[in-house]
PDB file of C-alpha atoms in Angstrom:
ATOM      1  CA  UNK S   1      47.155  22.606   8.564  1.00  0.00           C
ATOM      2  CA  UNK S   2      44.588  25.422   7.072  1.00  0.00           C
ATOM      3  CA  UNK S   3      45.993  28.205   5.777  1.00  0.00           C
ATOM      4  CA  UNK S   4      45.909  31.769   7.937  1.00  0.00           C
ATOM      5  CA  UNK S   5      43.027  33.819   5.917  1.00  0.00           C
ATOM      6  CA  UNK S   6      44.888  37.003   6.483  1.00  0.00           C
ATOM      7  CA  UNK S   7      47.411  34.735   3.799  1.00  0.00           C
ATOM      8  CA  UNK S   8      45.337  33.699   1.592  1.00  0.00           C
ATOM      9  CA  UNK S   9      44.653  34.571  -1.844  1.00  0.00           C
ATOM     10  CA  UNK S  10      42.295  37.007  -2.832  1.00  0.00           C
ATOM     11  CA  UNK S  11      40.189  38.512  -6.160  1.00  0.00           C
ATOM     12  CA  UNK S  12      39.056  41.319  -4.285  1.00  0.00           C
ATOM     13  CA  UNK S  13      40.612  44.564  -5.484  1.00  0.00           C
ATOM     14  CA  UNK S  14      39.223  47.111  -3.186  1.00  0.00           C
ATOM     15  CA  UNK S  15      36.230  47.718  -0.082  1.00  0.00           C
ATOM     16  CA  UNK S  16      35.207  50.275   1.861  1.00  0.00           C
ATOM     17  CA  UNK S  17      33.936  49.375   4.988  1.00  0.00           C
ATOM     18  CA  UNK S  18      31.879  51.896   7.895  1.00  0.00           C
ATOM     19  CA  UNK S  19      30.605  50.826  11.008  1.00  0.00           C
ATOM     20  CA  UNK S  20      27.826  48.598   9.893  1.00  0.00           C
ATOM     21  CA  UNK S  21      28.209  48.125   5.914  1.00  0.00           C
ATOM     22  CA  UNK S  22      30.940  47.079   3.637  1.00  0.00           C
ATOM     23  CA  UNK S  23      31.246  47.460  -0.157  1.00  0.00           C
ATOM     24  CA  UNK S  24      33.968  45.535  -2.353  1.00  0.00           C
ATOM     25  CA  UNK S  25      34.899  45.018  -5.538  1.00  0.00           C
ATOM     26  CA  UNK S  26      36.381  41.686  -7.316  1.00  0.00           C
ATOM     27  CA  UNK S  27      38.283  41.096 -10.012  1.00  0.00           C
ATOM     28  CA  UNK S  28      35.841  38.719 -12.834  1.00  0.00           C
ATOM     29  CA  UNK S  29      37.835  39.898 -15.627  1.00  0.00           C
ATOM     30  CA  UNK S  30      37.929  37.635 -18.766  1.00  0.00           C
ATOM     31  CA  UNK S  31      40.046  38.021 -22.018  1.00  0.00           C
ATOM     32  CA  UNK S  32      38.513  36.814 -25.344  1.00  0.00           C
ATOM     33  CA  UNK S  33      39.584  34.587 -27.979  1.00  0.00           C
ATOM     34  CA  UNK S  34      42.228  34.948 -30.081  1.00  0.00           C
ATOM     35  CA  UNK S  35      39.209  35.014 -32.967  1.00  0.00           C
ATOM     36  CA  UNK S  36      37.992  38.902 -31.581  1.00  0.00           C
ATOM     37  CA  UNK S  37      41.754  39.472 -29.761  1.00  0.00           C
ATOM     38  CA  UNK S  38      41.528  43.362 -30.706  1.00  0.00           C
ATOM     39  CA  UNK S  39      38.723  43.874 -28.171  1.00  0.00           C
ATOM     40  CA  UNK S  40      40.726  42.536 -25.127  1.00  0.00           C
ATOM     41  CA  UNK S  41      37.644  42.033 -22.956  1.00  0.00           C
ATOM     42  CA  UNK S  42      35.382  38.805 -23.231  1.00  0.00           C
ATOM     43  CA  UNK S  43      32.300  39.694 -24.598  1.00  0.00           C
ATOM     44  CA  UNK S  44      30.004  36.551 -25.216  1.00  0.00           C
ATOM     45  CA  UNK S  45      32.443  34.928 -27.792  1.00  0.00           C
ATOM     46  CA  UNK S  46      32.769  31.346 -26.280  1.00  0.00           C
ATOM     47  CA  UNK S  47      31.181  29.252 -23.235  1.00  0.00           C
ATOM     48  CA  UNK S  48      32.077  27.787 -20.393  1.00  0.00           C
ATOM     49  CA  UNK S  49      29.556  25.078 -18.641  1.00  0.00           C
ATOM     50  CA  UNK S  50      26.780  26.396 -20.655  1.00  0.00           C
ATOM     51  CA  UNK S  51      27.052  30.139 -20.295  1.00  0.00           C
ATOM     52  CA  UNK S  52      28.241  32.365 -22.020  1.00  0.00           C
ATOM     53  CA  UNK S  53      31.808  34.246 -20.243  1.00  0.00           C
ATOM     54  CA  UNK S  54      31.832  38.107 -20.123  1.00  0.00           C
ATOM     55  CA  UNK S  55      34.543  39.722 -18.811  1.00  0.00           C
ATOM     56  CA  UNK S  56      33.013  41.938 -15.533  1.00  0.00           C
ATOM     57  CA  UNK S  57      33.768  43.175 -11.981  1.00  0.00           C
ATOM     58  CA  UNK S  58      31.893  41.784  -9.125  1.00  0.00           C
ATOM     59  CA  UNK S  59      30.090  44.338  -6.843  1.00  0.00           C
ATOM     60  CA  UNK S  60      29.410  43.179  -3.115  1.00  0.00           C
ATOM     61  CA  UNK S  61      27.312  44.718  -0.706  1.00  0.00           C
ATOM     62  CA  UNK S  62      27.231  43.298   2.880  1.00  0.00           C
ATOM     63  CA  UNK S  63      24.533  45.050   5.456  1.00  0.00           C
ATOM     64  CA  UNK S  64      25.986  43.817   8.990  1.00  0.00           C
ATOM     65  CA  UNK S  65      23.538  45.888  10.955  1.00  0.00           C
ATOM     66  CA  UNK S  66      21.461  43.322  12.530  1.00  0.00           C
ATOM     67  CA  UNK S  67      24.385  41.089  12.916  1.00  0.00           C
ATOM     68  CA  UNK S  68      27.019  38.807  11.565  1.00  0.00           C
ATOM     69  CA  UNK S  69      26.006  34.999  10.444  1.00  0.00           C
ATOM     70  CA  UNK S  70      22.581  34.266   8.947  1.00  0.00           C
ATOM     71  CA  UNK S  71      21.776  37.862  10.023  1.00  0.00           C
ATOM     72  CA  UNK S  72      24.739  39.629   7.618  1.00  0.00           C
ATOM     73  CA  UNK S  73      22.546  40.252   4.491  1.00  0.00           C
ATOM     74  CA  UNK S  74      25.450  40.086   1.191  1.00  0.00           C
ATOM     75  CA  UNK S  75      24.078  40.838  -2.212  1.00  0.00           C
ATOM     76  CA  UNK S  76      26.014  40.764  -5.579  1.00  0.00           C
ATOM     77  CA  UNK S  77      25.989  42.340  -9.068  1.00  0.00           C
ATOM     78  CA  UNK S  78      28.245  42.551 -12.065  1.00  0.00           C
ATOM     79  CA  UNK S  79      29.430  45.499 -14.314  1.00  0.00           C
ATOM     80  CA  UNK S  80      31.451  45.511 -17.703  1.00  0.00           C
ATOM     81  CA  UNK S  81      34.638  47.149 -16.288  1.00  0.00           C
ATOM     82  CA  UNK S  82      33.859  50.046 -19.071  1.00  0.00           C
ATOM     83  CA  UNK S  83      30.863  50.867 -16.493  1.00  0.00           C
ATOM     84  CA  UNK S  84      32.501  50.999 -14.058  1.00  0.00           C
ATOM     85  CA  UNK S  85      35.063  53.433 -16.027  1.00  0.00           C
ATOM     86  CA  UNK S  86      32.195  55.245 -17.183  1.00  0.00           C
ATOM     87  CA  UNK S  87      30.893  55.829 -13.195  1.00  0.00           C
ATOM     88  CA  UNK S  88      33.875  56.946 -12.502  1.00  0.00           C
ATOM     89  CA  UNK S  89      33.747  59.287 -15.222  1.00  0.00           C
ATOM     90  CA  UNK S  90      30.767  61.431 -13.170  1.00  0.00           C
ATOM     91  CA  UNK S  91      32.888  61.361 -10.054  1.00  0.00           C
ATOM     92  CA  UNK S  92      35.785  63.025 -11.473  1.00  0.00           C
ATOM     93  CA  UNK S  93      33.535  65.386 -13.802  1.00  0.00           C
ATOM     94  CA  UNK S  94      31.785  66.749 -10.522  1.00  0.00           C
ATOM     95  CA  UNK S  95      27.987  65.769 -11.784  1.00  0.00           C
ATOM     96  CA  UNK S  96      26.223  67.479  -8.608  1.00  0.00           C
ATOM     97  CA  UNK S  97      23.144  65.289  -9.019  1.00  0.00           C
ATOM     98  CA  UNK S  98      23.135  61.438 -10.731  1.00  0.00           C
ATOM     99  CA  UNK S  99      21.158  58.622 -11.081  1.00  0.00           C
ATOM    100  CA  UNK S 100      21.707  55.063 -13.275  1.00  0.00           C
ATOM    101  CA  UNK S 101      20.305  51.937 -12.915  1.00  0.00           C
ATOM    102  CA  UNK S 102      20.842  48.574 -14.548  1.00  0.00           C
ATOM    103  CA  UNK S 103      18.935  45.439 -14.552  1.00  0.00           C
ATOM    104  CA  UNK S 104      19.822  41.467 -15.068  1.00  0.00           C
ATOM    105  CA  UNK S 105      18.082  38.257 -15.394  1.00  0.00           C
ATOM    106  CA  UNK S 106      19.395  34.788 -16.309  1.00  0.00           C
ATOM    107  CA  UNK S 107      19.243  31.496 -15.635  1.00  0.00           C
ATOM    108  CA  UNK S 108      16.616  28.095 -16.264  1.00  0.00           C
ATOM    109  CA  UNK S 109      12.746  29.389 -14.742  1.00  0.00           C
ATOM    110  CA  UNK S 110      11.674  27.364 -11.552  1.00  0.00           C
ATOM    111  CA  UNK S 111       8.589  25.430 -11.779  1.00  0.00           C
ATOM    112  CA  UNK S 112       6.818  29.028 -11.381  1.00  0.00           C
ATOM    113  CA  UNK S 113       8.430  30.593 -14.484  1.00  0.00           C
ATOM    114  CA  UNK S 114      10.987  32.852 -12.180  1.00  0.00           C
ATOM    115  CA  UNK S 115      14.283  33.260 -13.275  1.00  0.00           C
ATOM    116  CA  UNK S 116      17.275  34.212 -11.346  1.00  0.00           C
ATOM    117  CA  UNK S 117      17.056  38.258 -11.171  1.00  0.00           C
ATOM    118  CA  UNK S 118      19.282  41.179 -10.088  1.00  0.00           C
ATOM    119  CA  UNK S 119      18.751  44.912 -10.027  1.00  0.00           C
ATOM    120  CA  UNK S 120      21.309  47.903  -9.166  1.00  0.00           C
ATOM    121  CA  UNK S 121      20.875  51.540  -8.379  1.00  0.00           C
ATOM    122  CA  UNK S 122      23.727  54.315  -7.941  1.00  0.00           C
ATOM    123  CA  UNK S 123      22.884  58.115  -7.190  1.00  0.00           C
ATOM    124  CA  UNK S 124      24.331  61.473  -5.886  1.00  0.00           C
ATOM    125  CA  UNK S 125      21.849  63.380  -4.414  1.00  0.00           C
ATOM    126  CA  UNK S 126      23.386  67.283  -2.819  1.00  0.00           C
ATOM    127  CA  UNK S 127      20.346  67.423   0.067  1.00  0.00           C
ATOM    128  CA  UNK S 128      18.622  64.639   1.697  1.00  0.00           C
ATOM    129  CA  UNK S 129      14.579  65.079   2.318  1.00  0.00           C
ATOM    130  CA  UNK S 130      14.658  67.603   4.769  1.00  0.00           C
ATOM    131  CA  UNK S 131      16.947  70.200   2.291  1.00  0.00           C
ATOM    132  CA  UNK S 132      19.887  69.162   4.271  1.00  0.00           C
ATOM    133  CA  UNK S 133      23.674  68.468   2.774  1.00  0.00           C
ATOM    134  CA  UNK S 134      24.659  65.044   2.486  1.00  0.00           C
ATOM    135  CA  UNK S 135      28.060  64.193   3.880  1.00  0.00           C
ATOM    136  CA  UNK S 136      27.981  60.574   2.029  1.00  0.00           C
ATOM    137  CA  UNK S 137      25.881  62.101  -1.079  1.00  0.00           C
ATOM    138  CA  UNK S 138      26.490  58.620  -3.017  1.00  0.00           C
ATOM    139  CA  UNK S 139      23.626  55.650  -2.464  1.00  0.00           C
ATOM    140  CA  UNK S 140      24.695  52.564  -4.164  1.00  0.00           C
ATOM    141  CA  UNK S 141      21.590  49.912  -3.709  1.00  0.00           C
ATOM    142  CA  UNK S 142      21.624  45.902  -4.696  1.00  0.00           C
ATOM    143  CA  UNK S 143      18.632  44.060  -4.597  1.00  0.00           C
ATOM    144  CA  UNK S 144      18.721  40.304  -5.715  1.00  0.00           C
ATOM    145  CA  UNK S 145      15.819  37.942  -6.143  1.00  0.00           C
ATOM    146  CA  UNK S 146      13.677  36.632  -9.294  1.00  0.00           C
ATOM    147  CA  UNK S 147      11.566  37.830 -12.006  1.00  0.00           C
ATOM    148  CA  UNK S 148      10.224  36.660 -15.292  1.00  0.00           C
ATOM    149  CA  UNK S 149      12.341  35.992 -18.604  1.00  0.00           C
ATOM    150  CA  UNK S 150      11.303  37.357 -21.506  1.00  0.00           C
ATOM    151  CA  UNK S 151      12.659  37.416 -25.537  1.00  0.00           C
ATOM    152  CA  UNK S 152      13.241  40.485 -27.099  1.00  0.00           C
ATOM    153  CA  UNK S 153      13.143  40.701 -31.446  1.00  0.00           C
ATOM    154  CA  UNK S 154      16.904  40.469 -31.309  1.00  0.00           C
ATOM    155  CA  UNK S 155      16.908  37.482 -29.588  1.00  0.00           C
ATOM    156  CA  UNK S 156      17.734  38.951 -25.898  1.00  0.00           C
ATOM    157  CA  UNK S 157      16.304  38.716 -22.504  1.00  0.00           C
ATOM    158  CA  UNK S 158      14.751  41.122 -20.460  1.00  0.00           C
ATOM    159  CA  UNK S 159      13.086  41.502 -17.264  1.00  0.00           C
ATOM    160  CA  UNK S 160       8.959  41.425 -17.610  1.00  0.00           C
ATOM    161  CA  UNK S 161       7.722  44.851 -16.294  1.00  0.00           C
ATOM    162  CA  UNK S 162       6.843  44.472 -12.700  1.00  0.00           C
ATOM    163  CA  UNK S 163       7.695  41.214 -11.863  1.00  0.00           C
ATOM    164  CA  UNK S 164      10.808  41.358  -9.676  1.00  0.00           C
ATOM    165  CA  UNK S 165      10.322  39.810  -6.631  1.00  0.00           C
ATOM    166  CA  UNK S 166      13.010  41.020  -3.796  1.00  0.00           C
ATOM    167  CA  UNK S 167      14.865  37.968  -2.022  1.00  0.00           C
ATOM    168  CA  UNK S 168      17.310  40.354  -0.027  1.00  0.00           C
ATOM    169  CA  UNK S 169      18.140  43.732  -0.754  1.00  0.00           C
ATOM    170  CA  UNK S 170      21.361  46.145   0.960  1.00  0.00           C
ATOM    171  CA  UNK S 171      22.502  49.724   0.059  1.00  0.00           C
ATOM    172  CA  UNK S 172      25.595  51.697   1.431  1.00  0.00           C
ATOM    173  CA  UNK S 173      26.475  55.054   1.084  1.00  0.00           C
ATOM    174  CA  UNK S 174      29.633  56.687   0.398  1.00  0.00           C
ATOM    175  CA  UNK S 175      31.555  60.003   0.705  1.00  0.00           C
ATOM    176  CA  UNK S 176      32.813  61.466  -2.914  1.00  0.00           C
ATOM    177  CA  UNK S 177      36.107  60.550  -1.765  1.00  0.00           C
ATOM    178  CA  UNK S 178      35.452  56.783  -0.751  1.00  0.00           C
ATOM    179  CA  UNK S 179      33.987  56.476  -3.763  1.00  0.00           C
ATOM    180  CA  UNK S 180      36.128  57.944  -5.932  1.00  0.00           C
ATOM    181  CA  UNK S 181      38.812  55.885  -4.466  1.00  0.00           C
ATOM    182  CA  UNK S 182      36.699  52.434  -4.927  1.00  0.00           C
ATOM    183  CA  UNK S 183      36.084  53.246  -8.429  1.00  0.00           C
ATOM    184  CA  UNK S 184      40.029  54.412  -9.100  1.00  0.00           C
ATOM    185  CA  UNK S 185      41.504  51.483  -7.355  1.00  0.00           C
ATOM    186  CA  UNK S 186      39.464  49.376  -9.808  1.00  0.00           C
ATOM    187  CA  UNK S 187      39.996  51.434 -13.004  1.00  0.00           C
ATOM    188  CA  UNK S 188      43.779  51.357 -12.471  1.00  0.00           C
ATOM    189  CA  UNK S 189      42.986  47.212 -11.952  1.00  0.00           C
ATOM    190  CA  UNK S 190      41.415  47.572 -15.477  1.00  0.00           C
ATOM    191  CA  UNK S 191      44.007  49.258 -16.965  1.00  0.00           C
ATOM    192  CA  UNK S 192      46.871  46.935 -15.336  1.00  0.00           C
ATOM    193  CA  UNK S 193      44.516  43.991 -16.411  1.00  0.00           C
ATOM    194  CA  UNK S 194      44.599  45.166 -20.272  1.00  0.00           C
ATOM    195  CA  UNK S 195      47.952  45.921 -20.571  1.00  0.00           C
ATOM    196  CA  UNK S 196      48.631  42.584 -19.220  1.00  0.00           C
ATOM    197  CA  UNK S 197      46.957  40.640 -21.478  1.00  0.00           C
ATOM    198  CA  UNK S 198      47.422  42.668 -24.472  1.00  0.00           C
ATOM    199  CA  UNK S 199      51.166  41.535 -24.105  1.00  0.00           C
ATOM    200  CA  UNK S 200      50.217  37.962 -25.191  1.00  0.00           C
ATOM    201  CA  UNK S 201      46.344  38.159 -27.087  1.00  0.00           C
ATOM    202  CA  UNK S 202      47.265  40.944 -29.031  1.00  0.00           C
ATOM    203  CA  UNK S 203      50.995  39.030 -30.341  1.00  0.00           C
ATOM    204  CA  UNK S 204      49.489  35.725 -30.552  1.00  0.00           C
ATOM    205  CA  UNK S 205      46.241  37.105 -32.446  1.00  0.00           C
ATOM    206  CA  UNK S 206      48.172  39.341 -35.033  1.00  0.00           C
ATOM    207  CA  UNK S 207      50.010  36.242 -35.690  1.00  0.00           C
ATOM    208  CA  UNK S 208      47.252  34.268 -36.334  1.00  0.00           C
ATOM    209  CA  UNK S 209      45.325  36.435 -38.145  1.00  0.00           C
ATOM    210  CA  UNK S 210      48.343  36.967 -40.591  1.00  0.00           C
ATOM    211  CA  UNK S 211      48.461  33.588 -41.161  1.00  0.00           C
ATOM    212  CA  UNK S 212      44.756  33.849 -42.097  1.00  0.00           C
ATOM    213  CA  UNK S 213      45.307  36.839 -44.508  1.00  0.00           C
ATOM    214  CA  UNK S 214      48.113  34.681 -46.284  1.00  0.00           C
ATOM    215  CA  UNK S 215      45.906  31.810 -46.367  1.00  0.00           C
ATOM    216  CA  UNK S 216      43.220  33.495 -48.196  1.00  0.00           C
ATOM    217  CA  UNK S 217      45.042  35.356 -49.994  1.00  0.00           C
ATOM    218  CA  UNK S 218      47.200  31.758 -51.066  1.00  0.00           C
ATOM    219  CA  UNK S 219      43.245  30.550 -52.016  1.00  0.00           C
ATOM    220  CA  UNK S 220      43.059  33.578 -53.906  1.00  0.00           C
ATOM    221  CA  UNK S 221      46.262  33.772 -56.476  1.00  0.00           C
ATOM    222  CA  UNK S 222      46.963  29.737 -56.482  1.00  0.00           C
ATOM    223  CA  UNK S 223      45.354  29.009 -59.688  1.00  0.00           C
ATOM    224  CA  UNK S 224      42.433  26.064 -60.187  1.00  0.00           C
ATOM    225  CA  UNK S 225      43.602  22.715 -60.990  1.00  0.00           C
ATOM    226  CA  UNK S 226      41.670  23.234 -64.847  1.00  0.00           C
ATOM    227  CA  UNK S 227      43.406  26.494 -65.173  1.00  0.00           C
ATOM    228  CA  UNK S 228      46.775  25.136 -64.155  1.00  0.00           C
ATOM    229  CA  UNK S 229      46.682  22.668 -66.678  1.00  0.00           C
ATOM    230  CA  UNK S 230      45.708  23.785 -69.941  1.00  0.00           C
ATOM    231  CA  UNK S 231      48.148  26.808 -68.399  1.00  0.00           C
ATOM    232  CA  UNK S 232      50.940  24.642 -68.799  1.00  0.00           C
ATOM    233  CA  UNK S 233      50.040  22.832 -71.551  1.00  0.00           C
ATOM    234  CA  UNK S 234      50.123  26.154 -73.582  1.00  0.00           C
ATOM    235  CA  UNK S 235      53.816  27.183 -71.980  1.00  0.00           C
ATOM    236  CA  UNK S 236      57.258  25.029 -72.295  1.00  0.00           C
ATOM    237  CA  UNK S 237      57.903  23.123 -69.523  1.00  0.00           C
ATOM    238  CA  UNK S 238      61.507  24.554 -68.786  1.00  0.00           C
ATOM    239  CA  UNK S 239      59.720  27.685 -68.412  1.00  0.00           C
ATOM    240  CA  UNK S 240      57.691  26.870 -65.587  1.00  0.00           C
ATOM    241  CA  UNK S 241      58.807  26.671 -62.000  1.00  0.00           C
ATOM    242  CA  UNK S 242      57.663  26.092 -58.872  1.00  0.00           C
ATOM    243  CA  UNK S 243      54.004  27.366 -59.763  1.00  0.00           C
ATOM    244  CA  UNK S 244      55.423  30.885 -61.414  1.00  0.00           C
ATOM    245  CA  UNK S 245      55.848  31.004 -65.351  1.00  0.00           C
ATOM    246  CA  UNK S 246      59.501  32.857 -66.027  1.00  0.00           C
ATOM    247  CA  UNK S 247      59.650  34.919 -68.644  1.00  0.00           C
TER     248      UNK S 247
END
């Protein structure tokens, strides 16, 4: 018997949703290792099937004006959750005006030297063209299709100027309120998230990283096997004990 889909489980934390578009948010958080536990978040530490894990929050934008099926266009990004903390940050500060964009490629080239590519724009605009007020002043845009890979001198990728090609593209736009309320549903999802695991990474790393301190510093004091014995060939033997010399 399937299971009802209003009871199954979900990563989405939030969506808004008008008449003909739909905007959500999911939960693609990842802690690191216990190596780099201070910084909570993954960050490119280890791999997992040959890519490297960040921890991020998926962005969805579904355009359902032309219809549902083959005809519902859906396009997807990522952010590092302190982006989306950091958009957040102009909602709440009351930034009349706003732009920010971010672009991503990844991925093995096709036969044509086109990587997988994504691009995202977010702005608050007061007017529209014709000088009048915006009631939904936020545009939040996702295109997703391919471009060309390139190296920077720190070893890096980046997007070759111009040569994004646009497989499907969907925007939405949002009140100051819906958005605000997207982006604080998710930034209290953060915060939950880190306390979480800070519970057990943070414990379990601070105990292993003591034991790495005593370690080295074990390396450090225990004398060399030369110097231990022509140490205790120049003391008497009942004063020497367990590795210490008593006085």
């Amino acid at each position: 018997m399937s299971e009802n889909y209003q009871n199954s489980i979900t990563d989405q934390i939030c969506k808004v949703q008008t008449s003909k578009k739909l905007i959500a948010l999911y939960d693609r958080l990842r802690y690191t290792s216990y190596n780099s536990y201070a910084q909570l978040h993954a960050k490119g530490e280890f791999e997992e099937n040959g890519h490297k894990v960040h921890s991020l929050i998926g962005i969805s934008i579904q355009d359902y004006s032309s219809g549902t099926g083959d005809k519902n266009i859906i396009t997807r990004f990522h952010l590092a959750p302190e982006q989306i903390q950091f958009l957040l940050s102009r909602v709440t500060a009351g930034f009349p005006e706003f732009e920010w964009s971010q672009s991503k490629i990844f991925g093995v080239p096709d036969g044509n030297g086109y990587s997988t590519a994504q691009q995202f724009f977010i702005s608050r605009h007061v007017y529209n063209n014709q000088q009048e007020i915006l009631t939904s002043p936020w545009r939040i845009q996702i295109n997703n299709g391919k471009g060309i890979k390139k190296k920077n001198h720190n070893g890096g990728t980046y997007m070759q100027a111009q040569s994004f090609i646009s497989e499907k593209s969907a925007f939405i736009q949002l009140t100051d309120m819906d958005f605000y309320m997207l982006l604080k549903r998710a930034d209290s999802y953060i915060v939950n998230w880190e306390n979480y695991v800070a519970s057990f990474l943070i414990q379990n790393g601070k105990q292993q990283f003591k034991k790495q301190q005593e370690a080295r510093m074990a390396q450090n004091i225990q004398p060399q096997p030369d110097e231990m014995t022509s140490y205790m060939q120049g003391q008497p033997q009942e004063q020497y004990l367990n590795g210490m010399y008593v006085a």
